[in-house]
Coordinates of C-alpha atoms in Angstrom, one line a residue:
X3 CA -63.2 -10.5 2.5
X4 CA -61.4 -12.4 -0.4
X5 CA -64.0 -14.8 -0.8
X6 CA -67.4 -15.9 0.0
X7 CA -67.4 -19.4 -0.5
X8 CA -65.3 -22.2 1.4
X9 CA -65.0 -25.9 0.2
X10 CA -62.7 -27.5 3.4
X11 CA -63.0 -31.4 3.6
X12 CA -66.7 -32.1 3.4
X13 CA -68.2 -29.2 4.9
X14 CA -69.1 -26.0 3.1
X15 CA -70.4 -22.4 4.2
X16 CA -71.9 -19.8 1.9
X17 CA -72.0 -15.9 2.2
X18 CA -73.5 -13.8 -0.8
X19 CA -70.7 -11.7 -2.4
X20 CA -71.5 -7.6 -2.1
X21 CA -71.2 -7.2 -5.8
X22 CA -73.5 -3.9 -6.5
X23 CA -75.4 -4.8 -10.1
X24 CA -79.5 -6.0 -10.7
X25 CA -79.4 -9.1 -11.8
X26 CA -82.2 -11.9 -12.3
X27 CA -82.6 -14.5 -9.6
X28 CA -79.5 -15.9 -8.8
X29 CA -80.3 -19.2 -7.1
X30 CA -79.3 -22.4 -8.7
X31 CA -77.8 -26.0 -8.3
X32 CA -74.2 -25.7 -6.2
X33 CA -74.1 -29.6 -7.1
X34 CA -73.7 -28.9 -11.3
X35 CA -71.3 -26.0 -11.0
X36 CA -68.4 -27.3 -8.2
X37 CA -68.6 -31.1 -8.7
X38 CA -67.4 -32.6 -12.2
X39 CA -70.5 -34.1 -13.3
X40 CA -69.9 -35.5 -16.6
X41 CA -70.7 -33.4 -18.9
X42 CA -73.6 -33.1 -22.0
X43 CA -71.1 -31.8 -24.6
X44 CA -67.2 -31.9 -25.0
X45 CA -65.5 -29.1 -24.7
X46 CA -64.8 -26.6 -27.2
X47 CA -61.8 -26.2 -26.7
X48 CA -58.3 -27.9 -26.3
X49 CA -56.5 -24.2 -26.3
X50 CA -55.2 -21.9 -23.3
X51 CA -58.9 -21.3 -22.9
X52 CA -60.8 -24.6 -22.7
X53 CA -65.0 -23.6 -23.4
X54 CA -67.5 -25.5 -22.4
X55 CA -71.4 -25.8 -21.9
X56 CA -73.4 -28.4 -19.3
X57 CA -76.7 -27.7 -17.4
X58 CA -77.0 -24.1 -19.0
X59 CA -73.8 -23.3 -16.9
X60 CA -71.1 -21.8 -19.1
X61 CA -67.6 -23.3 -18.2
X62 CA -64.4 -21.3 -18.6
X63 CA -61.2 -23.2 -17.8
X64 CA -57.8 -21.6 -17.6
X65 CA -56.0 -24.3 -19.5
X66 CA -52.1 -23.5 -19.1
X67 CA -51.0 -25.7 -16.1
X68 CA -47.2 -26.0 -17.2
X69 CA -47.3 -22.3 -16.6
X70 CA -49.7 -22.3 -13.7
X71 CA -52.6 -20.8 -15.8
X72 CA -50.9 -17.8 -16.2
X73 CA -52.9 -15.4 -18.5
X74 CA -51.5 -13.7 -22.0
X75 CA -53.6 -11.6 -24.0
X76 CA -55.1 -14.0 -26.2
X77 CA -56.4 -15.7 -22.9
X78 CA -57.5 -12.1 -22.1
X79 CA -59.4 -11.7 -25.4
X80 CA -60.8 -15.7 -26.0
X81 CA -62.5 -14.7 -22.0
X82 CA -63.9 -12.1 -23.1
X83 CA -65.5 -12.4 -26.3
X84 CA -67.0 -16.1 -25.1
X85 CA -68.4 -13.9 -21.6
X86 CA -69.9 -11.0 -24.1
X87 CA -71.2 -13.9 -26.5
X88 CA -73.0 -15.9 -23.8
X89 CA -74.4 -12.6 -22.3
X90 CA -76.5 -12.5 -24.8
X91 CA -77.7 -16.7 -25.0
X92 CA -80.4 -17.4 -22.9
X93 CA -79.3 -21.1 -23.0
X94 CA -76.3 -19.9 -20.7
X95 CA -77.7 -18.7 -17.0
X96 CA -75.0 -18.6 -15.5
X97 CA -70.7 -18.7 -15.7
X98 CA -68.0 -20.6 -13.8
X99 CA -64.6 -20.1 -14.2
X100 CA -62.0 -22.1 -13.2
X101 CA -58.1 -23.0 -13.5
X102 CA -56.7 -26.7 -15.3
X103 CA -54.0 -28.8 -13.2
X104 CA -54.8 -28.9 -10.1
X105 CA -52.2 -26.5 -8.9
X106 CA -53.6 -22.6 -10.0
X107 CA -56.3 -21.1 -11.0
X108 CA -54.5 -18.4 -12.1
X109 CA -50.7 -17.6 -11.3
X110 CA -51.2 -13.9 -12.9
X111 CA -49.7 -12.2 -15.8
X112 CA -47.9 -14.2 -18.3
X113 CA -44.4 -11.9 -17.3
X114 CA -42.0 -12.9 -19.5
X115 CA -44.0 -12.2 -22.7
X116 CA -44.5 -8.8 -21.2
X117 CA -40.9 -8.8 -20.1
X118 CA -39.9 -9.9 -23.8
X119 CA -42.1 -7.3 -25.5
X120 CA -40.8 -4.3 -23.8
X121 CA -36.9 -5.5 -24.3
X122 CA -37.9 -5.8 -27.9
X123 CA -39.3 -2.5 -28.6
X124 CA -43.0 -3.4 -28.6
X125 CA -46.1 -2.2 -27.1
X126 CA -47.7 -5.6 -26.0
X127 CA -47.5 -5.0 -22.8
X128 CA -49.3 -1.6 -22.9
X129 CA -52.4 -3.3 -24.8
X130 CA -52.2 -6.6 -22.3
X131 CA -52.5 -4.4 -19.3
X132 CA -55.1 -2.3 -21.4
X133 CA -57.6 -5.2 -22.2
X134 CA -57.1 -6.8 -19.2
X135 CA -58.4 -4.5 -16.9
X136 CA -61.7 -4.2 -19.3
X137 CA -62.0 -7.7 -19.0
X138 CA -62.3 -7.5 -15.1
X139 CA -64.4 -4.3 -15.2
X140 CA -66.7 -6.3 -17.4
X141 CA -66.8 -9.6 -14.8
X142 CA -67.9 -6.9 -12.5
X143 CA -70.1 -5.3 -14.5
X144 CA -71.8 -8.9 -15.8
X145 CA -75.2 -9.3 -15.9
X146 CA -75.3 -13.0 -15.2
X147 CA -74.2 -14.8 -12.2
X148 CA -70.5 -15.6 -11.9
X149 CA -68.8 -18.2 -9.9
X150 CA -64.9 -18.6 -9.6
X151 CA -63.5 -21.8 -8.4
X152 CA -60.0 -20.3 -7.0
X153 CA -58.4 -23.9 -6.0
X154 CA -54.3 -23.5 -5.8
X155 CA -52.7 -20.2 -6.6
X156 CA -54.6 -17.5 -7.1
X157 CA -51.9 -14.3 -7.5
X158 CA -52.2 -10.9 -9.3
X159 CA -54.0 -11.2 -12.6
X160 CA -56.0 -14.1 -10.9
X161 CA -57.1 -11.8 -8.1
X162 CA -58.0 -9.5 -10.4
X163 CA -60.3 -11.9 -12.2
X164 CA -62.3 -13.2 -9.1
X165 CA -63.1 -9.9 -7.4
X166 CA -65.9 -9.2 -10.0
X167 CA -67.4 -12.3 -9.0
X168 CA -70.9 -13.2 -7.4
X169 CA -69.3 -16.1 -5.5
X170 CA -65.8 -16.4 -5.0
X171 CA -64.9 -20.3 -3.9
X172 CA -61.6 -21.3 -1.7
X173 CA -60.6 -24.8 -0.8
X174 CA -57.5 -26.4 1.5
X175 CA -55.4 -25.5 -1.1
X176 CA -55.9 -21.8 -1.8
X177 CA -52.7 -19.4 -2.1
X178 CA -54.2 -15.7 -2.6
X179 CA -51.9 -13.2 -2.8
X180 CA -50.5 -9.9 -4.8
X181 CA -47.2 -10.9 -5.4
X182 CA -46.6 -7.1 -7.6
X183 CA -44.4 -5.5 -5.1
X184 CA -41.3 -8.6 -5.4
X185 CA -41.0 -7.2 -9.0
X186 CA -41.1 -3.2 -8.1
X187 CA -44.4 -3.2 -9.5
X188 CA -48.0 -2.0 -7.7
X189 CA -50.7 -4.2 -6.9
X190 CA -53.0 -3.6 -9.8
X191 CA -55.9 -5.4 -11.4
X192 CA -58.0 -3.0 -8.9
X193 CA -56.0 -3.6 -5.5
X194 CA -56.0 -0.3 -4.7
X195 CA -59.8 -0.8 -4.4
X196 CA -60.1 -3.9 -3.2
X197 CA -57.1 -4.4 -0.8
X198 CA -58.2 -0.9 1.1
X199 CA -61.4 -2.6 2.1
X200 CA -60.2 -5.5 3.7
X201 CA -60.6 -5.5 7.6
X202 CA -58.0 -3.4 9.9
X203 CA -54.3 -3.5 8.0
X204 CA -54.6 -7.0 5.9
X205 CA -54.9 -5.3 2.8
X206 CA -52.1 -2.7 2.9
X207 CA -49.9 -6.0 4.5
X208 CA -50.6 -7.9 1.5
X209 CA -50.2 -5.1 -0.9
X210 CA -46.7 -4.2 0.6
X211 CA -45.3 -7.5 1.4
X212 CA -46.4 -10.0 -1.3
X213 CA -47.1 -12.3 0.9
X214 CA -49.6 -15.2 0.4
X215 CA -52.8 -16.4 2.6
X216 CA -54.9 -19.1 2.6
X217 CA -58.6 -20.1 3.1
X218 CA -59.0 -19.5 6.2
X219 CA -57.7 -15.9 6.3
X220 CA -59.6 -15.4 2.7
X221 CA -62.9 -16.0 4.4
X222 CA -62.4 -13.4 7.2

């Protein structure tokens, strides 16, 4: 499945993600991490990467709604060096991350500075690519907990981020998809691994097609 977590209306079920890793006990407060509870410190931040701190939960915000959260490699590198410094706090138990806006949590690559780069001569788009598929291997590979609030688009690069989760959370307005394949391009981000071990064809389907699903076909 694409997710393990549903938030429809005011119900809510809960099924432990498969992520392989030993870990510390993993049981804490749903109520601190998905509701906005005000919280004990402003945040860090006001950049594409909004950081923040409240009940020992680290908070990582995608925070480019114009573009629809879309991730560029500083956004790549600001994740990562906050997830490898709060590794290491034992003030931080646990990490959410989540998208700004309302409408994505993450719309994928930022394509036209990759697009740009490569018309221009230059290599960022090798060392995009590069760093940010070490910054999903390390999600996977995290030693804390890790919850990802996937409200609105979640597409590509944003699919990529999520499947190292522990808990991967959907709500009403959920759009998963690996849109790649509109663009000539493979699903990447490790779909190859994860789309292969979705039930009967729904993986090679979304893989080929592009298309997009929602919650309920997430949870299945």
């Amino acid at each position: 499945m694409l997710c393990t977590f549903a938030l429809l209306g005011s119900s809510a079920t809960l099924e432990r993600s498969n992520k392989k890793k030993a870990q510390p006990n993993k049981e804490f407060s749903m109520s601190s991490q998905v509701s906005s509870a005000r919280s004990v410190r402003p945040p860090a931040s006001q950049d594409s990467i909004a950081v923040d701190v409240r009940n020992h939960i680290g908070h990582l915000t995608l925070n480019r709604p114009e573009g629809l959260n879309a991730i560029d490699l500083d956004m790549v590198r600001t994740l990562r060096q906050q997830l490898d410094r709060w590794a290491d706090d034992p003030s931080v138990h646990a990490v959410v991350l989540r998208g700004a806006g309302g409408k994505a949590f993450c719309a994928g690559g930022d394509i036209r500075s990759l697009y740009e780069s490569h018309q221009n001569g230059q290599d960022l788009h090798h060392t995009f690519f590069a760093e940010e598929y070490e910054l999903d291997l390390a999600i996977h590979r995290y030693r804390k907990p890790v919850l990802a609030l996937m409200d609105g688009l979640v597409l590509g690069g944003g699919m990529g981020l999520v499947q190292g989760a522990d808990l991967r959370v959907v709500t009403e307005r959920s759009r998963l998809g690996m849109p790649e394949a509109a663009i000539g391009y493979f699903p990447d981000v490790g779909g190859s691994y994860f789309l292969s071990r979705l039930p009967g064809e729904l993986g090679t389907w979304l893989g080929v097609t592009g298309s997009q699903i929602g919650a309920a076909d997430a949870m299945y």
